[in-house]
XYZ file of C-alpha atoms in Angstrom:
521
model
C -74.710 20.545 22.864
C -73.420 17.359 21.244
C -69.828 16.133 21.428
C -69.317 17.125 17.777
C -69.597 20.871 18.321
C -66.940 23.153 16.888
C -64.170 23.355 19.514
C -63.448 26.916 18.442
C -67.061 28.085 18.475
C -66.456 30.226 21.562
C -63.522 32.127 20.071
C -65.285 35.478 19.959
C -66.238 35.379 23.641
C -62.749 34.344 24.649
C -61.160 37.018 22.504
C -63.311 39.674 24.184
C -62.369 38.353 27.588
C -58.639 38.270 26.884
C -58.518 41.382 24.715
C -56.447 39.491 22.108
C -58.342 37.876 19.205
C -55.142 36.241 17.939
C -54.409 34.450 21.194
C -57.179 31.904 20.689
C -55.785 30.995 17.283
C -52.289 30.586 18.740
C -53.636 28.250 21.411
C -55.561 26.183 18.869
C -52.495 26.009 16.630
C -50.633 23.983 19.239
C -53.084 21.063 19.025
C -52.716 17.972 16.873
C -56.169 16.457 17.254
C -57.761 13.108 16.415
C -61.247 12.046 15.438
C -63.202 8.865 14.816
C -64.148 7.606 11.349
C -62.810 7.604 7.809
C -64.109 11.068 6.898
C -63.386 14.327 8.680
C -66.244 15.629 10.863
C -67.421 19.186 10.341
C -65.961 20.295 13.671
C -62.509 19.204 12.535
C -62.753 21.040 9.212
C -64.025 24.215 10.875
C -61.395 23.878 13.560
C -58.606 23.660 10.969
C -59.951 26.765 9.242
C -59.884 28.541 12.588
C -56.343 27.557 13.487
C -56.015 23.980 14.768
C -52.450 22.817 14.140
C -53.256 19.523 12.467
C -54.493 15.982 12.884
C -53.125 12.642 14.002
C -54.616 9.659 12.173
C -55.095 6.196 13.641
C -56.062 2.788 12.328
C -59.764 3.582 12.719
C -59.311 6.465 10.249
C -57.980 4.102 7.574
C -59.860 1.895 5.121
C -57.313 1.893 2.300
C -54.794 4.183 0.641
C -57.299 5.768 -1.731
C -59.628 6.651 1.131
C -56.781 8.166 3.177
C -55.678 10.242 0.186
C -59.230 11.576 -0.194
C -59.403 12.304 3.536
C -56.132 14.225 3.620
C -57.060 16.142 0.456
C -60.231 17.291 2.208
C -58.231 18.337 5.270
C -55.915 20.368 3.069
C -58.854 22.231 1.584
C -59.485 23.665 5.035
C -55.917 24.694 5.894
C -52.267 23.675 5.697
C -52.410 21.149 8.515
C -49.761 18.865 9.873
C -51.142 15.443 8.884
C -49.488 12.788 10.998
C -49.684 9.172 12.056
C -47.526 6.509 13.689
C -46.037 4.542 10.808
C -43.075 2.657 12.236
C -43.251 -0.423 10.062
C -43.265 -3.705 11.930
C -45.844 -4.098 14.655
C -46.927 -0.437 14.808
C -48.638 0.541 11.585
C -51.601 2.736 10.734
C -51.753 2.536 6.938
C -51.693 -1.286 7.143
C -53.633 -1.542 10.396
C -56.122 -4.048 8.969
C -53.609 -6.297 7.198
C -50.219 -5.956 8.888
C -47.240 -4.057 7.550
C -45.148 -5.057 4.549
C -42.145 -3.618 6.410
C -40.445 -5.737 9.082
C -39.860 -3.109 11.780
C -36.888 -1.710 13.639
C -35.756 -4.788 15.573
C -35.412 -6.681 12.297
C -33.515 -3.802 10.688
C -31.225 -3.595 13.702
C -30.582 -7.356 13.500
C -29.484 -6.984 9.876
C -27.493 -3.836 10.748
C -27.263 -2.462 7.225
C -27.911 1.281 7.379
C -28.407 1.471 3.606
C -31.210 -1.078 3.932
C -32.814 0.882 6.776
C -32.711 4.074 4.745
C -34.210 2.247 1.754
C -37.037 0.819 3.879
C -37.896 4.204 5.370
C -37.739 5.874 1.967
C -40.235 3.328 0.641
C -42.398 3.908 3.709
C -42.245 7.648 3.050
C -43.494 7.068 -0.499
C -46.522 5.245 0.913
C -47.214 8.147 3.253
C -46.787 10.767 0.526
C -49.180 8.930 -1.780
C -51.773 9.148 0.987
C -51.191 12.844 1.665
C -49.496 12.369 5.042
C -46.631 14.801 5.625
C -45.438 13.937 9.145
C -44.438 10.492 10.405
C -44.351 10.008 14.178
C -41.246 7.857 13.922
C -38.658 6.452 13.972
C -38.358 5.043 17.486
C -34.918 6.010 18.816
C -35.238 4.309 22.187
C -32.364 2.061 23.252
C -34.201 -1.039 24.482
C -32.095 -2.062 27.481
C -34.954 -3.571 29.528
C -35.811 -7.062 28.277
C -39.260 -6.900 29.838
C -40.047 -3.433 28.469
C -43.809 -3.676 27.883
C -44.146 -0.973 25.253
C -40.927 -0.666 23.187
C -39.492 -4.129 22.450
C -39.351 -4.802 18.697
C -40.090 -1.132 18.032
C -36.449 -0.388 18.919
C -33.476 -0.996 16.644
C -31.725 -2.705 19.565
C -29.949 -2.399 22.887
C -26.726 -0.725 21.688
C -26.755 3.101 21.686
C -24.431 3.291 18.685
C -26.476 0.802 16.649
C -29.716 2.596 17.456
C -28.112 5.943 16.603
C -26.864 4.955 13.159
C -30.187 3.367 12.191
C -32.155 6.314 13.559
C -30.118 8.583 11.291
C -30.746 6.261 8.329
C -34.477 6.286 9.053
C -34.561 10.090 9.295
C -32.723 10.375 5.982
C -35.050 7.895 4.307
C -38.196 9.687 5.413
C -37.051 13.241 4.855
C -35.459 12.558 1.469
C -39.016 11.910 0.262
C -40.522 14.975 1.914
C -41.928 13.327 5.036
C -40.948 14.989 8.310
C -39.459 12.548 10.792
C -40.479 12.762 14.440
C -37.878 10.909 16.496
C -39.248 9.395 19.700
C -39.474 9.103 22.734
C -37.202 11.784 24.289
C -35.275 11.434 26.569
C -35.648 7.658 26.148
C -38.261 4.989 26.891
C -36.089 1.898 26.446
C -35.053 1.326 30.061
C -38.597 1.338 31.439
C -40.625 -1.490 32.921
C -43.956 0.342 32.703
C -46.229 1.523 29.886
C -46.841 5.288 29.836
C -50.289 4.663 28.373
C -51.157 3.351 31.849
C -48.804 5.083 34.326
C -45.670 7.244 34.582
C -42.689 4.962 33.840
C -39.410 5.494 35.628
C -35.946 5.753 34.077
C -33.837 5.619 37.218
C -30.495 6.540 35.684
C -28.011 9.319 36.480
C -27.439 11.988 33.865
C -24.060 10.625 32.825
C -25.685 7.263 32.010
C -28.489 9.062 30.189
C -25.939 10.903 28.048
C -23.997 7.716 27.284
C -27.060 5.581 26.539
C -30.511 7.120 25.993
C -29.415 10.425 24.453
C -26.930 9.070 21.893
C -29.546 8.389 19.172
C -31.257 11.726 19.776
C -27.995 13.632 19.440
C -27.351 11.799 16.169
C -30.872 12.562 14.930
C -30.467 16.262 15.743
C -27.195 16.348 13.809
C -28.966 14.602 10.905
C -31.585 17.352 10.776
C -34.638 15.594 12.211
C -37.596 17.940 11.810
C -39.299 16.906 15.032
C -38.752 15.095 18.314
C -41.494 13.533 20.423
C -41.419 13.661 24.197
C -41.842 10.670 26.496
C -44.141 10.605 29.496
C -41.303 9.113 31.568
C -39.832 10.410 34.803
C -36.060 10.625 35.143
C -35.586 11.552 38.819
C -32.195 13.207 38.410
C -33.506 15.287 35.510
C -37.253 15.731 35.923
C -37.919 14.762 39.526
C -41.362 13.166 39.736
C -42.577 14.875 36.572
C -42.850 13.106 33.236
C -40.414 14.607 30.721
C -43.344 15.980 28.694
C -44.091 18.416 31.522
C -40.494 19.165 32.509
C -38.700 22.342 31.479
C -35.480 20.694 32.666
C -35.948 18.000 30.013
C -37.350 20.044 27.135
C -35.831 23.503 27.583
C -32.644 22.955 29.572
C -31.538 19.604 28.117
C -33.095 19.345 24.645
C -33.074 23.003 23.616
C -30.053 24.451 25.412
C -27.626 21.593 25.952
C -28.384 19.634 22.778
C -29.143 22.737 20.709
C -32.356 21.469 19.134
C -34.568 24.070 17.443
C -37.029 21.865 15.560
C -40.615 21.088 16.494
C -41.114 19.330 19.822
C -44.246 17.179 19.815
C -45.674 15.615 22.942
C -46.723 12.019 23.126
C -50.508 11.751 23.335
C -51.735 13.789 26.282
C -54.721 11.515 26.854
C -52.353 8.739 27.919
C -52.846 8.036 31.608
C -49.398 9.335 32.567
C -50.715 12.841 31.816
C -54.521 12.693 31.854
C -54.517 10.603 35.020
C -52.078 12.850 36.864
C -52.564 16.552 36.049
C -55.443 16.230 33.608
C -55.742 16.804 29.875
C -56.187 20.592 29.809
C -53.639 21.330 32.522
C -51.234 18.907 30.878
C -51.488 20.984 27.710
C -50.562 24.175 29.541
C -47.679 22.602 31.417
C -46.278 20.899 28.311
C -46.288 24.197 26.423
C -44.651 25.977 29.353
C -41.995 23.253 29.501
C -41.066 23.816 25.861
C -43.349 21.684 23.650
C -44.620 23.165 20.378
C -47.323 20.697 19.311
C -49.599 18.731 21.616
C -50.606 15.327 20.321
C -54.034 13.963 21.215
C -54.970 10.329 20.909
C -58.428 8.890 20.216
C -60.054 9.674 23.562
C -60.581 13.476 23.645
C -63.858 14.681 22.130
C -64.553 17.931 20.311
C -65.735 19.338 23.640
C -62.460 18.279 25.270
C -60.515 20.039 22.512
C -62.459 23.243 23.061
C -61.799 22.974 26.785
C -58.065 22.611 26.170
C -57.978 25.687 23.952
C -59.929 27.655 26.559
C -57.605 26.486 29.332
C -54.487 27.514 27.391
C -55.962 30.979 26.756
C -56.899 31.334 30.419
C -53.375 30.291 31.481
C -51.951 33.146 29.396
C -54.423 35.590 30.916
C -53.459 34.379 34.397
C -49.752 34.765 33.707
C -49.010 31.025 34.025
C -48.050 30.715 30.352
C -46.271 33.372 28.342
C -47.899 34.413 25.077
C -44.381 34.557 23.660
C -44.079 30.809 24.286
C -47.133 30.213 22.059
C -45.720 32.525 19.394
C -42.412 30.665 19.458
C -44.216 27.325 19.073
C -46.336 28.655 16.212
C -43.255 29.933 14.396
C -41.583 26.517 14.570
C -44.671 24.765 13.238
C -44.958 27.311 10.437
C -41.333 26.626 9.416
C -42.221 22.944 9.302
C -45.171 23.642 7.000
C -42.915 25.670 4.718
C -40.497 22.731 4.611
C -43.244 20.319 3.542
C -43.902 22.192 0.319
C -40.303 23.013 -0.490
C -39.017 19.497 0.102
C -41.794 17.780 -1.854
C -41.153 20.035 -4.824
C -37.395 19.508 -4.568
C -37.959 15.739 -4.571
C -40.127 16.013 -7.671
C -43.386 15.423 -5.798
C -46.598 17.338 -5.537
C -47.473 19.204 -2.341
C -48.545 17.035 0.548
C -52.211 16.176 0.455
C -52.702 17.053 -3.230
C -52.849 13.517 -4.517
C -50.477 10.612 -5.113
C -46.781 11.341 -4.908
C -43.871 9.213 -5.971
C -40.970 8.341 -3.736
C -37.793 10.353 -3.649
C -35.057 9.147 -5.996
C -33.271 6.031 -4.790
C -29.516 5.720 -5.203
C -29.934 3.707 -8.406
C -32.412 6.211 -9.827
C -35.390 3.897 -9.411
C -38.367 4.118 -7.111
C -38.333 1.188 -4.713
C -41.426 -0.968 -4.348
C -42.285 -1.041 -0.669
C -43.374 -4.672 -0.563
C -40.224 -5.829 -2.327
C -37.970 -3.744 -0.097
C -39.809 -4.823 3.056
C -39.680 -8.513 2.185
C -35.983 -8.300 1.357
C -35.349 -6.770 4.783
C -37.474 -9.389 6.547
C -35.681 -12.223 4.750
C -32.305 -10.859 5.758
C -33.389 -10.515 9.383
C -35.039 -13.888 9.991
C -32.834 -16.614 11.466
C -33.147 -20.374 11.852
C -31.468 -22.446 14.552
C -31.695 -26.206 14.057
C -33.458 -27.944 11.187
C -37.142 -27.697 10.345
C -37.142 -30.557 7.854
C -39.938 -31.084 5.311
C -43.419 -30.185 6.545
C -45.910 -33.041 6.832
C -49.578 -32.019 7.115
C -48.535 -29.088 9.383
C -50.445 -28.271 12.553
C -49.794 -24.739 13.810
C -50.478 -23.514 17.335
C -50.419 -19.720 17.525
C -50.272 -18.610 21.155
C -52.296 -15.466 21.545
C -50.534 -12.472 23.089
C -52.411 -9.412 24.372
C -51.628 -6.430 22.106
C -50.073 -3.302 23.531
C -52.020 -0.067 23.248
C -49.421 1.299 20.815
C -49.842 -1.668 18.458
C -53.593 -2.163 18.730
C -55.466 -4.996 17.019
C -53.147 -5.442 14.046
C -53.331 -8.990 12.621
C -50.285 -11.205 13.089
C -49.309 -14.836 12.589
C -48.293 -17.096 9.729
C -51.735 -18.142 8.448
C -51.689 -15.977 5.275
C -48.524 -17.691 4.067
C -49.188 -21.317 5.014
C -52.651 -22.054 3.576
C -52.118 -25.827 3.615
C -51.730 -25.896 7.397
C -54.346 -26.329 10.106
C -53.895 -23.287 12.349
C -55.396 -22.744 15.777
C -55.066 -19.584 17.864
C -55.177 -20.332 21.602
C -55.033 -18.389 24.825
C -52.269 -19.989 26.867
C -54.229 -19.925 30.126
C -57.096 -21.818 28.501
C -55.220 -24.194 26.183
C -55.137 -27.979 26.713
C -51.636 -29.143 25.809
C -52.734 -32.780 25.674
C -55.550 -32.031 23.261
C -53.236 -29.995 21.025
C -50.634 -32.777 21.026
C -53.297 -35.275 20.062
C -54.295 -33.214 17.062
C -50.622 -32.841 16.076
C -49.854 -36.602 16.172
C -47.851 -37.734 13.101
C -47.892 -34.173 11.784
C -45.365 -31.346 11.753
C -45.962 -29.222 14.861
C -45.248 -25.511 14.647
C -45.663 -23.276 17.687
C -45.850 -19.514 17.091
C -45.293 -17.077 19.962
C -44.738 -13.362 20.407
C -42.456 -12.079 23.186
C -42.655 -15.343 25.099
C -39.997 -14.023 27.498
C -42.600 -11.587 28.857
C -45.435 -14.076 29.363
C -45.090 -16.937 31.855
C -48.201 -18.765 30.670
C -46.927 -18.733 27.072
C -43.607 -20.245 28.139
C -45.354 -22.912 30.191
C -47.529 -23.970 27.255
C -44.569 -24.082 24.867
C -42.568 -26.139 27.361
C -45.432 -28.604 27.787
C -45.720 -29.070 24.028
C -41.971 -29.476 23.570
C -41.712 -32.024 26.389
C -43.739 -34.388 24.222
C -42.620 -33.060 20.842
C -38.968 -31.972 20.983
C -38.975 -32.049 17.180
C -41.460 -29.149 17.015
C -40.596 -25.820 15.425
C -40.908 -22.662 17.536
C -41.404 -19.369 15.695
C -40.756 -16.317 17.897
C -42.323 -13.181 16.390
C -41.190 -10.832 19.148
C -37.734 -10.437 20.642
C -35.880 -13.794 20.675
C -34.813 -13.625 24.319
C -36.274 -16.909 25.587
C -35.023 -19.742 23.385
C -36.484 -23.128 24.342
C -34.929 -26.376 23.203
C -36.807 -27.264 20.023
C -36.118 -29.088 16.803
C -35.905 -25.697 15.143
C -36.184 -22.138 16.388
C -37.033 -19.273 14.034
C -36.583 -15.646 15.129
C -38.328 -13.012 13.027
C -37.678 -9.896 15.204
C -41.224 -8.682 14.600
C -44.772 -9.779 13.877
C -45.473 -7.791 10.707
C -46.814 -9.412 7.566
C -43.337 -9.345 6.007
C -41.805 -11.068 9.059
C -44.397 -13.843 8.884
C -43.777 -14.451 5.218
C -40.006 -14.675 5.721
C -40.515 -17.218 8.512
C -42.782 -19.420 6.400
C -40.251 -19.360 3.589
C -37.683 -20.860 5.959
C -40.210 -23.477 7.027
C -41.209 -24.325 3.484
C -37.762 -24.279 1.966
C -38.376 -21.481 -0.509
C -40.293 -18.303 -1.406
C -44.008 -18.394 -0.767
C -46.344 -18.326 -3.731
C -49.194 -16.367 -2.158
C -49.580 -12.730 -3.180
C -47.473 -10.014 -1.590
């Protein structure tokens, strides 16, 4: 049997074995699955008809907005699925995966610290999602980024202050949900103090509960009070709370803390179970059972699981109920929460004057001035307000740009970044720092304006060494930091963008060029 078989094809056999035909559908309803390609495979469409909870789209599912709208319309013919993706703006984007986002991202919004602007940006982002038939945004990031060398959060966070992150998380939730897009606040109970990437291992948040309540939990409490429709779990271990378990598998984190202490009754979504923190520890299918038992309602799957894997997960959940390791009532409770979410999709879209999710283009919710905001205009305004210049760039003379390549994180993927689209008159080279010849680069930059572009240089020793070598000979050079501006070398000018999205790059070039860029938005 090929890997594209219907994951629910064995439902009849399982129902006979368990004596409960509805149990298989309940188990399938907890899964938010992914698939390759820009059209939905038959197994996905049949699976949705037979109860799968929904889909999570990635960059490889996206060609353009029109294609995504057609894809989601087809999905909605099969069922009323949750149609989700990670659209954070900034570095993490799915709709603009092939071009870079027109929105500057959370670090830039936190640097501006204007909650009305953040709400406006997220409302515009919600309009983009609604036009494409997406009804569930896996965002905003509510992590308080207290670890400078955090390998996975960084510019995805609004900042390092719990209160700042909380007020912008609330603004983001309001912006999304005012336009009928469910917000999924992540990553509970907090991923900002970690030094590891949960895609690769189980990160550790070694903080006592009182610190957790004063720091990590502040934005989540605010989001709950603001009515966030969903919260995503983190695959992080907090020894005092979860022991060695990642929070995704911990009843202490999801049931005791999130449900009982914080009083949250919305949908709890897991981070992708195929991340190594889960799949490499307890395994994909067992991780599904344990996450449900801990209190999760929807189980997110990334791009790795096949149709056969999905069927195996459904089978394993059903078997766990039959064995008494998972209560059927827990599945029913999860299904009821997801059904309330689906009911909210339709009611909120109609209240906002939009069509139902997935039924074609939808306009944004009404802005405060009664007008629908243009996303590119709103995003560029935010990026311009965030970007900062220290020193003086001076007029550009035959500019030579060295972009220092930075390995992408798994969350970001291969999204384009850099200033090339906005500085067409420049000669631009992209170099790997370990392979670059500083002398050769300096020779090519002689009697020309030298611009060095980096991303999160504070996290990469070889990047800092290359920048330092270039500046030793050319102290008049301009350094453009497109990650967090933590390492600030002595340069003629230093530009901090607080993100590497398309909008951030354009705002930086405008500072370099002395005015708005002429190239298209």
